[in-house]
Coordinates of C-alpha atoms in Angstrom, one line a residue:
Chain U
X1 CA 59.5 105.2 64.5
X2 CA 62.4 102.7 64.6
X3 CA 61.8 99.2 66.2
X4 CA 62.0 100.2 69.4
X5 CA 59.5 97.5 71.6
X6 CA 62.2 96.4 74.2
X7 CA 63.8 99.9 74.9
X8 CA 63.4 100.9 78.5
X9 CA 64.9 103.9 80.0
X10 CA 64.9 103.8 83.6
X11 CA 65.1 107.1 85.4
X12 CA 63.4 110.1 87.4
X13 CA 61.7 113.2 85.7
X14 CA 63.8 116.0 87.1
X15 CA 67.4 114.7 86.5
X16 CA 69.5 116.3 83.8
X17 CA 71.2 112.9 83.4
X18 CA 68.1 111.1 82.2
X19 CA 67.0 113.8 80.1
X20 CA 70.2 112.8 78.1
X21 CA 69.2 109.3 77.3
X22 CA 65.4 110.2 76.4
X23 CA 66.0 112.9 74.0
X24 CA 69.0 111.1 72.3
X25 CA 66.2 108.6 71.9
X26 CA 63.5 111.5 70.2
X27 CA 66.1 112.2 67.9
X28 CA 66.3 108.8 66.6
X29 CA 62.8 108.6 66.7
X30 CA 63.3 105.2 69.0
X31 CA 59.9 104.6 71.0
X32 CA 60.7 103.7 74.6
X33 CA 59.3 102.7 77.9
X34 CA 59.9 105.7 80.3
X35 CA 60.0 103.8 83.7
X36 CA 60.0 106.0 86.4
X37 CA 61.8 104.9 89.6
X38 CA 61.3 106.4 92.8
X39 CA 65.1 106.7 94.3
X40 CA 63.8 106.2 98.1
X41 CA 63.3 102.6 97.1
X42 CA 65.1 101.5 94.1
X43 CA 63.3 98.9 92.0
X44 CA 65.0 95.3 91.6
X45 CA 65.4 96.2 87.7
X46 CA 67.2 99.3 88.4
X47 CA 69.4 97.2 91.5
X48 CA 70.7 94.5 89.0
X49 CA 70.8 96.6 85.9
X50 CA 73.5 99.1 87.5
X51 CA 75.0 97.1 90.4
X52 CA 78.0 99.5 90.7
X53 CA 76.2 102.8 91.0
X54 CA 72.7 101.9 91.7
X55 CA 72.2 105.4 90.1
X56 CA 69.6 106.5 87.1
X57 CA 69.9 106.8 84.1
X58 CA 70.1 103.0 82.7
X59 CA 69.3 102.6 79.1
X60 CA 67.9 98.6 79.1
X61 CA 68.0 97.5 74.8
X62 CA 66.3 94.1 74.7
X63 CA 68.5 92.4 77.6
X64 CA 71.4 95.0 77.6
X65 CA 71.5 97.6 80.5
X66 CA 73.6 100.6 79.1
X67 CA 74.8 103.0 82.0
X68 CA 76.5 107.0 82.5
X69 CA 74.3 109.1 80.7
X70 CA 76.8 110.4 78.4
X71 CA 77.6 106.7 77.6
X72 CA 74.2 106.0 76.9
X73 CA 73.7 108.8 74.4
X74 CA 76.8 107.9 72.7
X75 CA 75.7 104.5 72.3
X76 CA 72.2 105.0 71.0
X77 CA 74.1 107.0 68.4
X78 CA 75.7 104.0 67.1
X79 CA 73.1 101.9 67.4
X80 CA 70.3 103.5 65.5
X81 CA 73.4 105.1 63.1
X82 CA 70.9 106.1 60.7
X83 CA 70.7 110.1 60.4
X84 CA 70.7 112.7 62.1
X85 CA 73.6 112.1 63.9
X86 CA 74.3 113.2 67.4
X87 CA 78.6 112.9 67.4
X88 CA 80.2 114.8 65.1
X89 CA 81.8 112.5 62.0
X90 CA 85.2 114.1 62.0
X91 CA 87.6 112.8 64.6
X92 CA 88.5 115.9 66.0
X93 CA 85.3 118.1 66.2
X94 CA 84.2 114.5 68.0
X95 CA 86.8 114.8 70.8
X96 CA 85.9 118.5 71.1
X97 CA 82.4 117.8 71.0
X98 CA 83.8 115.3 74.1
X99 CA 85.7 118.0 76.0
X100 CA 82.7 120.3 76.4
X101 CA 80.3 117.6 77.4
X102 CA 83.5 116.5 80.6
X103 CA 83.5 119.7 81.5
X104 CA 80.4 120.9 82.0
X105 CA 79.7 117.9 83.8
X106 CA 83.2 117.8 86.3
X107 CA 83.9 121.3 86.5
X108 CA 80.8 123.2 85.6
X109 CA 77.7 121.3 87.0
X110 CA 79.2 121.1 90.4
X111 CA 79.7 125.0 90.9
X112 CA 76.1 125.4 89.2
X113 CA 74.7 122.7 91.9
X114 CA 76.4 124.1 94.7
X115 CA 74.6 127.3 93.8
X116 CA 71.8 125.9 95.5
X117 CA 72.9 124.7 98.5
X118 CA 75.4 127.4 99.6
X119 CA 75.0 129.2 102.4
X120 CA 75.7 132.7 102.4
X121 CA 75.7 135.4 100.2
X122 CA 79.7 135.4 99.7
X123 CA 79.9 131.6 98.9
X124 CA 76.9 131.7 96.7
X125 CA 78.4 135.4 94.7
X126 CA 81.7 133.2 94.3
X127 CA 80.0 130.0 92.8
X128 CA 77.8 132.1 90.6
X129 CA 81.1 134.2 89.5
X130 CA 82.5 130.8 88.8
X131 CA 79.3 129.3 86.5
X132 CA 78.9 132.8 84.2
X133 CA 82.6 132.7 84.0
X134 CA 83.0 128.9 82.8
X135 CA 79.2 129.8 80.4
X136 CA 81.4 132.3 78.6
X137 CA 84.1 129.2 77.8
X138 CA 80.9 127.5 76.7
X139 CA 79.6 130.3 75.0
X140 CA 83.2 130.9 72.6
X141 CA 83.0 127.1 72.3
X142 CA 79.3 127.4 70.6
X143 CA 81.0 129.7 68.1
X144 CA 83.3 127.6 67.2
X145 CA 81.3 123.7 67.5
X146 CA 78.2 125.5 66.0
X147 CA 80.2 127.6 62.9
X148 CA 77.6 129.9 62.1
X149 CA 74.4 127.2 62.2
X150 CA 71.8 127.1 65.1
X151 CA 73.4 124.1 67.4
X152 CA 76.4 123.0 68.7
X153 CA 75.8 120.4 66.4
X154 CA 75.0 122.3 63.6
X155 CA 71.3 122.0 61.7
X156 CA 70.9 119.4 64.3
X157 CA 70.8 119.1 67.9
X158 CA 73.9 116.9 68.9
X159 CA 76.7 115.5 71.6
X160 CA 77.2 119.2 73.4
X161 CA 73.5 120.7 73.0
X162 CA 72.0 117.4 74.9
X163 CA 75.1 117.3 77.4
X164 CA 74.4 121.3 78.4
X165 CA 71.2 121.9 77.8
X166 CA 69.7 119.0 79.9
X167 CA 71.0 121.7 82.7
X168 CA 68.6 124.2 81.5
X169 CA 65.6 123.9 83.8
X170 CA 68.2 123.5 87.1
X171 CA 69.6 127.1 85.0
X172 CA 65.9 128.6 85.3
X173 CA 65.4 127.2 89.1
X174 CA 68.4 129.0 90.4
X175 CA 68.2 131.9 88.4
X176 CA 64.1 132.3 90.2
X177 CA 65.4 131.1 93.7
X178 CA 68.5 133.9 93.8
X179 CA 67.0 136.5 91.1
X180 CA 69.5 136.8 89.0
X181 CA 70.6 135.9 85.7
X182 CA 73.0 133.4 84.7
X183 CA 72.4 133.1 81.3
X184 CA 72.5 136.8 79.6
X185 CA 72.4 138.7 76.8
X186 CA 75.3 140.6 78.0
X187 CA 78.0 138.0 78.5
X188 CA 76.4 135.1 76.4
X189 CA 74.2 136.2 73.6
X190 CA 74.8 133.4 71.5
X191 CA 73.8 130.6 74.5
X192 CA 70.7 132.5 75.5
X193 CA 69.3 132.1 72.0
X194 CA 70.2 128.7 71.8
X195 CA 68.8 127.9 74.9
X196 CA 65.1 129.1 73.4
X197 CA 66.0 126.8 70.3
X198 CA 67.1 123.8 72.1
X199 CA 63.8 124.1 74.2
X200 CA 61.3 124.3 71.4
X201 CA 63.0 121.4 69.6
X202 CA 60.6 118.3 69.1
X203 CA 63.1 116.3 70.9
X204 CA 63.2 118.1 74.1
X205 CA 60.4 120.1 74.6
X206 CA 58.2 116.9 75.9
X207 CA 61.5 115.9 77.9
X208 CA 62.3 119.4 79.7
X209 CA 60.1 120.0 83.8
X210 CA 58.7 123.1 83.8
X211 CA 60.8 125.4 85.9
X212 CA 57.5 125.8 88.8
X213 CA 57.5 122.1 89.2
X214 CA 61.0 121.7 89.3
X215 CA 61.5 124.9 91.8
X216 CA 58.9 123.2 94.2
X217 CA 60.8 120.1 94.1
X218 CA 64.3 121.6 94.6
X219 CA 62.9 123.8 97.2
X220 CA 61.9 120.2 99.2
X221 CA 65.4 119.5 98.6
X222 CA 67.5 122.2 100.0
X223 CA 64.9 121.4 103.4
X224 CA 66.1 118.1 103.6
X225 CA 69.8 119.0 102.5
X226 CA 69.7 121.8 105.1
X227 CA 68.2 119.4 107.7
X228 CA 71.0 116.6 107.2
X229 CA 73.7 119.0 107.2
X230 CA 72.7 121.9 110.1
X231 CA 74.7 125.3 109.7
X232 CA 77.5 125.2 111.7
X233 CA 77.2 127.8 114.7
Chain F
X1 CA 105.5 103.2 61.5
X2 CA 102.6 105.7 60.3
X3 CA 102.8 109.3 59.0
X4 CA 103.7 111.2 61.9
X5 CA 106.3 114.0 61.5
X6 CA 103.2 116.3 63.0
X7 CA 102.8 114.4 66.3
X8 CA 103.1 115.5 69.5
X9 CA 102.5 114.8 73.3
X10 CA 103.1 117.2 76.1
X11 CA 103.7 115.4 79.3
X12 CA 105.4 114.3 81.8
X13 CA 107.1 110.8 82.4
X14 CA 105.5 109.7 86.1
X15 CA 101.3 110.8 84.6
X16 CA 99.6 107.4 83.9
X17 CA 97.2 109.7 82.3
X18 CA 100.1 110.7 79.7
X19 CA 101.0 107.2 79.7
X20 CA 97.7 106.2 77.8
X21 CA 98.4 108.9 75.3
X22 CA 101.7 107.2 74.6
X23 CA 100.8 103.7 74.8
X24 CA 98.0 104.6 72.2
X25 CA 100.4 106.4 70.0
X26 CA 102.4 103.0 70.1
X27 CA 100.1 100.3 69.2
X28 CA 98.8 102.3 66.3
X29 CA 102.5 102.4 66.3
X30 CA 102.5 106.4 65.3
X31 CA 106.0 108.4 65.7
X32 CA 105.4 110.9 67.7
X33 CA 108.0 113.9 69.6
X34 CA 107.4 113.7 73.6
X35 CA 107.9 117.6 74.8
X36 CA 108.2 117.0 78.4
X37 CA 106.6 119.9 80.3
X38 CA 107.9 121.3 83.9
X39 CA 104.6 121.5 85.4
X40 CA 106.5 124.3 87.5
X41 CA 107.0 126.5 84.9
X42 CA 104.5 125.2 81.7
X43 CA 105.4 126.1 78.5
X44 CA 103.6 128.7 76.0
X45 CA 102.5 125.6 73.8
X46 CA 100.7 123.7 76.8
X47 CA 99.1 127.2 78.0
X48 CA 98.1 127.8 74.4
X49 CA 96.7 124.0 73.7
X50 CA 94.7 123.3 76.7
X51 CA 94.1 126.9 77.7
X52 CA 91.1 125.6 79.6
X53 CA 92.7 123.0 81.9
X54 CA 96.0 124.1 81.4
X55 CA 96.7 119.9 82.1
X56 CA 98.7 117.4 80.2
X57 CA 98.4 115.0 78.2
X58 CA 97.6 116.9 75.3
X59 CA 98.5 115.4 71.9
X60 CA 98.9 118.0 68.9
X61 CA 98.5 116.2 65.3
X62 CA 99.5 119.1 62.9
X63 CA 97.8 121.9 64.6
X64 CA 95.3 120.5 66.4
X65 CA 95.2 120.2 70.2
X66 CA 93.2 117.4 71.7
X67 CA 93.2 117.3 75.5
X68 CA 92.1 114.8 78.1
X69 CA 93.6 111.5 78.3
X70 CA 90.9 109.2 77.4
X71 CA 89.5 111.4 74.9
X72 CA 93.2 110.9 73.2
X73 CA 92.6 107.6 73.3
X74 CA 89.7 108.0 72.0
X75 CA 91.2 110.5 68.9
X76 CA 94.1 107.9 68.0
X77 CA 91.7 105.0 67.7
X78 CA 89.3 107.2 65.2
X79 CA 92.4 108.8 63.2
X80 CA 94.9 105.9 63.1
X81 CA 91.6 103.5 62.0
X82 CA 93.9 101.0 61.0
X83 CA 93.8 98.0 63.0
X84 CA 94.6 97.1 66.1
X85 CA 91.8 99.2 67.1
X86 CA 91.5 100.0 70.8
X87 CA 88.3 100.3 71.1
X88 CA 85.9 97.1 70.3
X89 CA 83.6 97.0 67.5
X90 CA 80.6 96.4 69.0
X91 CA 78.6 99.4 70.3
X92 CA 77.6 97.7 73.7
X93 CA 81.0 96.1 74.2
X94 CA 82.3 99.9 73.4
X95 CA 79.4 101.4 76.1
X96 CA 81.0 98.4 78.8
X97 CA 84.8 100.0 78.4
X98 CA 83.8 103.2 78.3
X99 CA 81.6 102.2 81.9
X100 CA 85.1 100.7 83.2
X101 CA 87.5 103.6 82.0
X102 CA 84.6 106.3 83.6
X103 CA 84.8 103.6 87.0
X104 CA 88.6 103.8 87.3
X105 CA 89.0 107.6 86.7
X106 CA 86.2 108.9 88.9
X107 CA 85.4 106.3 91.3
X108 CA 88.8 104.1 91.4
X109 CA 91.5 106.5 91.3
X110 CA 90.7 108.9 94.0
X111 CA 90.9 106.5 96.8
X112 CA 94.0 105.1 95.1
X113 CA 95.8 108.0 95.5
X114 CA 93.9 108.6 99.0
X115 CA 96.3 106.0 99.8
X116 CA 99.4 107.6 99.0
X117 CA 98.5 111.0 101.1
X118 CA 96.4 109.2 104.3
X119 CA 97.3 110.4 107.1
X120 CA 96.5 107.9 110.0
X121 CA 96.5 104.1 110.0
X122 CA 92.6 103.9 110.2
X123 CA 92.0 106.2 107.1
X124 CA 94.5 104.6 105.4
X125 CA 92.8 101.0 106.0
X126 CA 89.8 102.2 105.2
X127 CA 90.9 103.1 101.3
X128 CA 93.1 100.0 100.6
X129 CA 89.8 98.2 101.6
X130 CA 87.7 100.1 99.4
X131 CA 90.4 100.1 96.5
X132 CA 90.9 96.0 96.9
X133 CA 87.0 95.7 96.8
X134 CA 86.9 97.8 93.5
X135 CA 89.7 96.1 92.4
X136 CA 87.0 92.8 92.7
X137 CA 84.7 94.5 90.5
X138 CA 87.6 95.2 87.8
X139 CA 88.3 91.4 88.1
X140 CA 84.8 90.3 87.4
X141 CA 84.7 93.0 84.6
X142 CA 88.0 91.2 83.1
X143 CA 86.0 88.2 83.4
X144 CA 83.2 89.5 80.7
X145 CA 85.0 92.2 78.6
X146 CA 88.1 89.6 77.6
X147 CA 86.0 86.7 77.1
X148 CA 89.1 83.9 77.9
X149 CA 91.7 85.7 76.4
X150 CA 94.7 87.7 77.9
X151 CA 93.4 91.6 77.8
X152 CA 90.2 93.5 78.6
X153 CA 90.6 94.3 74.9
X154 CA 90.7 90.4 73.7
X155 CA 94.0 89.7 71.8
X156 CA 95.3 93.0 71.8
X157 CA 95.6 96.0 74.7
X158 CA 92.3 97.6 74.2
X159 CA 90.4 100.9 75.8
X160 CA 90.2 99.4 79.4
X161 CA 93.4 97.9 79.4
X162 CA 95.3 101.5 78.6
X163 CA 93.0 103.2 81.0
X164 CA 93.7 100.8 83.9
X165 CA 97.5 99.3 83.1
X166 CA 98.3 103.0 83.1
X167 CA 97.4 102.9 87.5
X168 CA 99.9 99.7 87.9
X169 CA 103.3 101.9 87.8
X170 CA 100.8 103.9 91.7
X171 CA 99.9 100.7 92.6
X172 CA 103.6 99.3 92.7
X173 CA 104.5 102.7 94.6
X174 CA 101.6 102.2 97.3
X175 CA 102.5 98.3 97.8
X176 CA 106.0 98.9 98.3
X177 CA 105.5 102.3 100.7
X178 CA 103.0 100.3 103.1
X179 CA 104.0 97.0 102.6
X180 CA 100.7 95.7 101.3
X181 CA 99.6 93.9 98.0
X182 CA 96.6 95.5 96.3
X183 CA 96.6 93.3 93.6
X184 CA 97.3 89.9 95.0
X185 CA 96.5 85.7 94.2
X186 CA 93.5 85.6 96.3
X187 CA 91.2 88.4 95.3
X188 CA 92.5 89.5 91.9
X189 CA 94.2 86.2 90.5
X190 CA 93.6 87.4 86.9
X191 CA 94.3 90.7 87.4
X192 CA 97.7 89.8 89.0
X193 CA 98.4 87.9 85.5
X194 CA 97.1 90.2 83.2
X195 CA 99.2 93.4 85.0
X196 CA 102.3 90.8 84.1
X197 CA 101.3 90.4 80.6
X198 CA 100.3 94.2 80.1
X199 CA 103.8 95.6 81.5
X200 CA 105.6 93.5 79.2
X201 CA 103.7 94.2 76.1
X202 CA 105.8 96.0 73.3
X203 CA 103.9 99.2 73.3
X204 CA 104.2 99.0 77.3
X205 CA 107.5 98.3 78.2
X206 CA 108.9 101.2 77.7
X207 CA 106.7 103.8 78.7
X208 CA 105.7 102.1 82.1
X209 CA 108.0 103.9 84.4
X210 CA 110.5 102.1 86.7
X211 CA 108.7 101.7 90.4
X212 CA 112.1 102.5 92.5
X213 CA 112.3 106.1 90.0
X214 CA 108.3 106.7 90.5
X215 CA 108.5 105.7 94.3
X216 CA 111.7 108.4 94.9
X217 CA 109.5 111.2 93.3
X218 CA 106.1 110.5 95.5
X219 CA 108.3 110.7 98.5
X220 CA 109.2 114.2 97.3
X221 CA 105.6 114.8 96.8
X222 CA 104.3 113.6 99.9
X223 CA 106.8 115.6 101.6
X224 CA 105.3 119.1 99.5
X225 CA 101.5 117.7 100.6
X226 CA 102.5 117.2 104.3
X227 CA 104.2 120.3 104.7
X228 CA 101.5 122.7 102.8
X229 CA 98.6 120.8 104.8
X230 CA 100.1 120.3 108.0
X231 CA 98.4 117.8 110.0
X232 CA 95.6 119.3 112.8
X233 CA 97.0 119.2 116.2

């Protein structure tokens, strides 16, 4: 284990976000105190660690709060530089490696979210149409980041594998709640056996819910969603 | 000037996000062709480079497309290592610009150019209020991330300085449209000085386009928005 005594990661258990930050952290091998906040009443840390966003993850090294979770896993990666690696070295396979993590989190996540808070079947067909049709980019882009080897990153987990598969277990909930598939071995071979990889990996499989905890969470969720926001009659 | 017979940006002249590309290209000071595209009628080479956006910037170094504007800036730093380097050193001074550039792109520019399209004098208000108090924020960031001296980047233009300075050529537009200052003495006095100092800078000054030839083609655009989204009786 690296020296490690004054990392904090401050976060919730079922975000995606935070999942980031903590496995970037198992692949270093950095110990860490996991300090979970409860979002209905944010603690003072969290408040004056991330004053613009007042949002989870924050990374907290010694006296430094590092914010954005793709931020955060970039910069564990040049802090503890020692191998493995989580960027790529070359330039360009790191701004590819950079492309695919911004657009599965502005154009991709927010079709697969609203997945589970559309209402009706037509909405909900379109947004599904629209996240199997962006996994397919994602699934020519493994090809091409992984070149033959098991992860995006090659032997290793890296930038892309923690940036998409932190989306996983949100993946699993949707695909129970609608039963359907959106991972398949029809229009993405290659992703759905990296998805069993990523999960088994030492780094994540602590890190990752389990799909019946996270489905009776999200199911508490749409309630209160639905209850904010009534159908319109 | 560097090797550069190979580089390439496809743009157009008014995109501030082209505009960091460029400005990039010219502090590493980098010869490079600017292909401006018709975004009316794009050409084979932006279809085939950024099939997945279809967007500029995109720069092209040999044969290699790299798309999205701060990931450019990103690339250029990394492949032109030679100093001035854009981004700092330090991996948490890095994970504070990349925080600002991430603030200004998602949070930032969308009420910015809320501005431009409002439709109403209350909405309008209600977006130069929140861009002025972001606009505080960027101050007090300025503050920490230039430590005394004239850019976000130190000595030199650095990451922030390109992702922000890139918004002044908008914010001139939007002052002169509703007769407002944005950036002004009282709440933003260094910002106000360092926007002076960033315009004039060599790498700048000729890519920062003209306000009165910026301000002519968002009339033409707000006229297209009004009359596709005609306002609700």
């Amino acid at each position: 284990m690296a020296e490690s005594s004054e990392v904090k990661v401050l976060g919730t258990w079922p975000s995606p976000f935070v999942m980031r930050a903590r496995i970037a952290l198992n692949i270093k091998q950095v110990n860490y105190a996991f300090l979970e906040e409860d979002l209905g009443a944010k603690s003072e840390l969290l408040l004056k660690s991330n004053p613009v966003h007042k949002k989870v993850p924050v990374l907290i090294n010694g006296d430094k709060p590092i914010c954005e979770s793709l931020i955060i896993v970039q910069y564990i990666d040049d802090v503890w530089s020692s191998a493995p690696s989580i960027l790529p070295s070359d330039p360009y396979d790191q701004a590819i490696a950079r492309f695919w993590a911004a657009y599965l989190d502005e154009k991709w996540f927010p079709a697969l979210k609203g997945i589970l808070f559309a209402e009706g079947e037509d909405a909900k067909k379109a947004l599904v149409d629209q996240v199997v049709e962006a996994l397919m980019l994602v699934e020519e882009a493994f090809g091409k980041c992984s070149k033959g080897k098991p992860f995006f990153g090659g032997d290793q987990i890296g930038y892309v594998d923690i940036a998409f598969g932190c989306f996983l277990g949100l993946i699993r909930v949707i695909e129970k709640f609608n039963d359907i598939k959106l991972l398949y071995q029809a229009k993405t071979p290659e992703l759905v056996k990296w998805a069993e990889r990523f999960c088994q990996h030492p780094a994540v499989n602590g890190v990752m819910p389990e799909t019946e905890e996270l489905a009776e969470l999200a199911k508490i969720l749409i309630v209160k969603m639905r209850a904010a926001n009534p159908p319109k009659s």
